[in-house]
Amino acid sequence: MSRVLIVEDEQHLADGLRFNLEAEGYQVRVVGTGEAALEILTGEAPLVDVVVLDVMLPGKDGFTVMAELRQAGQFIPTLILTARGHSDDVLKGFESGADDYLAKPFDLGILMARIRGLLRRREWLSASLNHVPAPPPEPQDAFSFGDKAVHFDLLELRVRDQVFPLTLMEANLLRYLIRHEGKPVSRKSMLEEVWGLHENTDTRAIDNFMVRLRRYLEDDPRQPRHLLTVRGVGYRFVAHPAEPEE
Ligand code: CA
């Protein structure tokens, strides 16, 4: 039985979510503040498989909670509930480390589908951690370049013997760049094609993601060799840079 932690201060909404999730066979726990959620999730055995996190909370907001969780090394799949699907909020959520988002008011069926999607990821991940053969989502859903490999199914970037966990959003962005290997990709197309954001969004938000991705996959993030800036356009991914690596 999968366990869902709902972080929501609006009692009627929390009750509705609990009712519907329990009807689907989930074990549900509800807390009303970010502080309470952090206490559970950064504790020794959180016993939570997926988190539904509201943004507007008393005390610490959802973005802060999200960021603190990831900083603490807690990578439980988390979906944030943003207000009105504001593009800036969505980006802020991704930047703080969320795996997925849904704008309020949301369709219950869609929320259920998103939760199932996040749990599927988690099952693959835990199966691989326990060395149990798991059914791969796609054959060879990985990309290797040099001594690095992105495992999209496991949400991991492996650099030699180091493993960096990726959020779903980071993985999707990386996949998009890799798919366009060698070609410049605009910030706008990343926002639209990867995250489905068509509104007038501040395209510089993409840059924060690049800073993070470079930290993972560049030997020297200040002198990137794989994730190159294309002035006035955006970025370009190069799998095999010309000069030999130091
Ligand atoms: Ca709220």
Short mmCIF file of C-alpha atoms and ligand atoms in Angstrom, two decimals:
data_model
loop_
_atom_site.label_atom_id
_atom_site.label_comp_id
_atom_site.label_asym_id
_atom_site.label_seq_id
_atom_site.Cartn_x
_atom_site.Cartn_y
_atom_site.Cartn_z
CA MET A 1 0.00 0.00 0.00
CA SER A 2 1.51 3.32 -1.03
CA ARG A 3 1.73 6.06 1.54
CA VAL A 4 0.90 9.65 0.68
CA LEU A 5 1.72 12.65 2.83
CA ILE A 6 -0.57 15.60 2.17
CA VAL A 7 0.69 19.00 3.30
CA GLU A 8 -2.34 21.25 3.13
CA ASP A 9 -3.69 23.82 5.57
CA GLU A 10 -7.17 24.09 4.08
CA GLN A 11 -9.04 21.49 6.06
CA HIS A 12 -11.85 20.87 3.57
CA LEU A 13 -9.38 20.33 0.74
CA ALA A 14 -7.21 18.06 2.86
CA ASP A 15 -10.27 16.05 3.89
CA GLY A 16 -11.39 15.70 0.30
CA LEU A 17 -7.96 14.52 -0.82
CA ARG A 18 -7.73 12.06 2.05
CA PHE A 19 -11.17 10.64 1.28
CA ASN A 20 -10.43 10.14 -2.39
CA LEU A 21 -6.92 8.79 -1.96
CA GLU A 22 -8.07 6.33 0.70
CA ALA A 23 -10.84 5.20 -1.63
CA GLU A 24 -8.10 4.40 -4.16
CA GLY A 25 -6.30 2.28 -1.58
CA TYR A 26 -3.63 4.72 -0.42
CA GLN A 27 -2.55 5.16 3.15
CA VAL A 28 -2.89 8.88 3.82
CA ARG A 29 -1.39 11.20 6.38
CA VAL A 30 -2.27 14.90 6.50
CA VAL A 31 -0.32 17.76 8.09
CA GLY A 32 -1.22 21.45 7.99
CA THR A 33 2.20 23.11 8.08
CA GLY A 34 5.54 22.88 6.29
CA GLU A 35 7.32 22.56 9.61
CA ALA A 36 5.32 19.42 10.45
CA ALA A 37 6.06 17.99 7.02
CA LEU A 38 9.80 18.64 7.40
CA GLU A 39 9.80 16.97 10.80
CA ILE A 40 8.30 13.80 9.32
CA LEU A 41 10.28 13.75 6.08
CA THR A 42 13.70 14.53 7.52
CA GLY A 43 13.14 12.06 10.37
CA GLU A 44 14.81 8.67 10.45
CA ALA A 45 12.13 6.57 8.73
CA PRO A 46 9.64 8.86 7.01
CA LEU A 47 7.34 5.98 5.86
CA VAL A 48 6.13 8.15 3.01
CA ASP A 49 6.23 7.23 -0.69
CA VAL A 50 4.97 10.43 -2.25
CA VAL A 51 4.25 13.97 -1.04
CA VAL A 52 1.52 16.37 -2.17
CA LEU A 53 2.72 19.78 -1.05
CA ASP A 54 0.66 22.96 -1.03
CA VAL A 55 2.57 26.19 -1.65
CA MET A 56 0.51 28.65 0.39
CA LEU A 57 1.01 27.45 3.94
CA PRO A 58 1.20 29.23 7.28
CA GLY A 59 4.85 29.60 8.33
CA LYS A 60 7.26 28.08 5.84
CA ASP A 61 5.78 28.00 2.35
CA GLY A 62 5.90 25.01 0.04
CA PHE A 63 8.87 26.28 -1.96
CA THR A 64 10.95 26.63 1.20
CA VAL A 65 9.90 23.20 2.43
CA MET A 66 10.77 21.71 -0.95
CA ALA A 67 14.20 23.33 -1.04
CA GLU A 68 14.99 22.30 2.54
CA LEU A 69 14.00 18.71 1.82
CA ARG A 70 16.30 18.46 -1.17
CA GLN A 71 19.12 20.16 0.73
CA ALA A 72 18.68 17.55 3.44
CA GLY A 73 19.17 14.87 0.79
CA GLN A 74 15.53 13.79 0.90
CA PHE A 75 14.41 12.94 -2.63
CA ILE A 76 10.93 11.55 -1.99
CA PRO A 77 8.86 12.30 -5.12
CA THR A 78 6.93 15.49 -4.50
CA LEU A 79 4.13 17.19 -6.36
CA ILE A 80 3.45 20.79 -5.46
CA LEU A 81 0.05 22.45 -5.65
CA THR A 82 0.54 25.95 -7.00
CA ALA A 83 -1.95 28.77 -7.13
CA ARG A 84 -3.57 29.48 -10.50
CA GLY A 85 -0.80 27.80 -12.47
CA HIS A 86 1.26 30.96 -12.47
CA SER A 87 4.31 30.30 -14.66
CA ASP A 88 6.64 31.96 -12.18
CA ASP A 89 5.29 29.77 -9.40
CA VAL A 90 5.73 26.66 -11.50
CA LEU A 91 9.34 27.56 -12.23
CA LYS A 92 10.00 28.41 -8.62
CA GLY A 93 8.64 25.00 -7.71
CA PHE A 94 10.89 23.22 -10.18
CA GLU A 95 13.88 25.22 -9.03
CA SER A 96 13.23 24.27 -5.44
CA GLY A 97 13.34 20.62 -6.50
CA ALA A 98 9.73 19.58 -7.09
CA ASP A 99 9.11 16.61 -9.38
CA ASP A 100 5.75 17.72 -10.66
CA TYR A 101 3.12 20.36 -10.12
CA LEU A 102 -0.58 20.88 -10.44
CA ALA A 103 -2.37 24.22 -10.47
CA LYS A 104 -5.27 24.85 -8.11
CA PRO A 105 -8.10 24.28 -8.70
CA PHE A 106 -7.19 20.88 -10.06
CA ASP A 107 -8.98 17.91 -11.50
CA LEU A 108 -8.94 15.01 -9.06
CA GLY A 109 -8.44 12.45 -11.80
CA ILE A 110 -5.35 14.26 -13.00
CA LEU A 111 -3.94 14.46 -9.50
CA MET A 112 -4.43 10.69 -9.12
CA ALA A 113 -2.68 10.06 -12.43
CA ARG A 114 0.25 12.28 -11.46
CA ILE A 115 0.60 10.51 -8.11
CA ARG A 116 0.63 7.13 -9.87
CA GLY A 117 3.32 8.44 -12.23
CA LEU A 118 5.52 9.59 -9.35
CA LEU A 119 5.07 6.29 -7.53
CA ARG A 120 6.05 4.36 -10.64
CA ARG A 121 9.33 6.24 -10.68
CA ARG A 122 9.85 5.43 -7.05
CA GLU A 123 9.24 1.73 -7.60
CA TRP A 124 11.84 1.60 -10.36
CA LEU A 125 14.25 3.47 -8.17
CA SER A 126 13.85 1.31 -5.07
CA ALA A 127 13.95 -1.86 -7.15
CA SER A 128 17.26 -0.77 -8.60
CA LEU A 129 18.60 0.16 -5.16
CA ASN A 130 17.70 -3.29 -3.86
CA HIS A 131 19.26 -4.89 -6.93
CA VAL A 132 15.98 -6.46 -7.89
CA PRO A 133 15.52 -6.52 -11.64
CA ALA A 134 12.84 -3.97 -12.42
CA PRO A 135 10.91 -3.67 -15.63
CA PRO A 136 12.57 -0.75 -17.44
CA PRO A 137 10.15 1.95 -18.67
CA GLU A 138 11.86 2.13 -22.04
CA PRO A 139 14.67 0.00 -23.36
CA GLN A 140 18.02 1.61 -22.57
CA ASP A 141 16.58 4.82 -21.24
CA ALA A 142 20.06 6.16 -20.63
CA PHE A 143 22.61 8.31 -22.39
CA SER A 144 26.36 7.97 -21.96
CA PHE A 145 29.00 10.50 -22.89
CA GLY A 146 32.63 10.33 -21.84
CA ASP A 147 32.78 9.02 -18.28
CA LYS A 148 29.23 10.27 -17.58
CA ALA A 149 25.84 8.66 -18.00
CA VAL A 150 22.32 9.97 -17.53
CA HIS A 151 19.87 7.27 -16.42
CA PHE A 152 16.51 8.78 -17.16
CA ASP A 153 14.57 5.85 -15.73
CA LEU A 154 16.42 6.08 -12.40
CA LEU A 155 16.61 9.88 -12.37
CA GLU A 156 20.34 9.77 -11.91
CA LEU A 157 23.43 11.26 -13.41
CA ARG A 158 26.49 9.11 -12.90
CA VAL A 159 29.90 10.69 -13.14
CA ARG A 160 32.60 8.09 -12.63
CA ASP A 161 31.77 6.66 -9.18
CA GLN A 162 29.57 9.58 -8.16
CA VAL A 163 25.79 9.49 -8.41
CA PHE A 164 23.75 12.69 -8.57
CA PRO A 165 20.00 12.35 -8.13
CA LEU A 166 18.01 14.40 -10.64
CA THR A 167 14.55 15.78 -10.21
CA LEU A 168 12.08 14.81 -12.91
CA MET A 169 12.29 18.36 -14.25
CA GLU A 170 16.07 18.35 -14.43
CA ALA A 171 15.98 14.99 -16.18
CA ASN A 172 13.41 16.21 -18.70
CA LEU A 173 15.44 19.31 -19.46
CA LEU A 174 18.60 17.27 -19.90
CA ARG A 175 16.78 14.83 -22.17
CA TYR A 176 15.61 17.70 -24.35
CA LEU A 177 19.11 19.14 -24.65
CA ILE A 178 20.59 15.72 -25.42
CA ARG A 179 17.95 15.10 -28.06
CA HIS A 180 19.14 18.29 -29.78
CA GLU A 181 22.81 17.41 -29.31
CA GLY A 182 25.13 19.89 -31.02
CA LYS A 183 22.37 22.35 -31.88
CA PRO A 184 21.51 25.60 -30.09
CA VAL A 185 18.30 25.39 -28.08
CA SER A 186 16.50 28.56 -27.08
CA ARG A 187 15.33 29.26 -23.53
CA LYS A 188 11.84 29.81 -24.85
CA SER A 189 11.69 26.44 -26.57
CA MET A 190 12.86 24.75 -23.37
CA LEU A 191 10.10 26.43 -21.39
CA GLU A 192 7.50 25.51 -23.99
CA GLU A 193 8.62 22.05 -25.07
CA VAL A 194 9.87 20.70 -21.77
CA TRP A 195 7.50 22.27 -19.29
CA GLY A 196 4.58 23.36 -21.41
CA LEU A 197 4.82 26.98 -20.28
CA HIS A 198 3.44 29.23 -23.00
CA GLU A 199 2.82 32.33 -20.99
CA ASN A 200 5.13 35.30 -20.85
CA THR A 201 7.63 33.69 -18.55
CA ASP A 202 10.94 35.06 -17.46
CA THR A 203 13.20 32.90 -19.60
CA ARG A 204 16.14 33.59 -17.32
CA ALA A 205 14.63 31.03 -14.95
CA ILE A 206 16.15 28.42 -17.24
CA ASP A 207 19.61 29.72 -16.34
CA ASN A 208 19.24 28.61 -12.73
CA PHE A 209 18.67 25.08 -13.95
CA MET A 210 21.74 25.27 -16.13
CA VAL A 211 23.84 26.33 -13.16
CA ARG A 212 22.67 23.23 -11.35
CA LEU A 213 23.13 20.86 -14.27
CA ARG A 214 26.61 22.21 -14.88
CA ARG A 215 27.50 21.57 -11.28
CA TYR A 216 26.64 17.91 -11.87
CA LEU A 217 28.07 17.23 -15.28
CA GLU A 218 30.96 19.61 -15.78
CA ASP A 219 34.41 18.91 -14.37
CA ASP A 220 34.80 22.68 -14.03
CA PRO A 221 31.35 24.36 -13.98
CA ARG A 222 32.99 27.75 -14.69
CA GLN A 223 34.43 26.42 -17.94
CA PRO A 224 31.65 24.25 -19.28
CA ARG A 225 32.50 21.81 -22.05
CA HIS A 226 29.17 20.00 -22.39
CA LEU A 227 26.52 22.62 -21.57
CA LEU A 228 27.56 25.62 -23.59
CA THR A 229 26.01 29.06 -23.54
CA VAL A 230 24.90 30.32 -26.94
CA ARG A 231 24.80 34.08 -26.61
CA GLY A 232 21.46 35.67 -27.34
CA VAL A 233 19.84 32.26 -27.84
CA GLY A 234 20.19 29.78 -25.04
CA TYR A 235 22.26 26.64 -24.70
CA ARG A 236 23.86 23.83 -26.64
CA PHE A 237 24.68 20.37 -25.41
CA VAL A 238 27.88 18.79 -26.68
CA ALA A 239 28.40 15.14 -25.82
CA HIS A 240 32.00 14.84 -26.98
CA PRO A 241 33.96 18.10 -26.86
CA ALA A 242 36.79 18.35 -29.37
CA GLU A 243 39.81 18.75 -27.07
CA PRO A 244 40.77 15.87 -24.81
CA GLU A 245 39.59 16.31 -21.22
CA GLU A 246 42.21 17.04 -18.61
CA CA B 1 -2.95 26.58 1.44
#
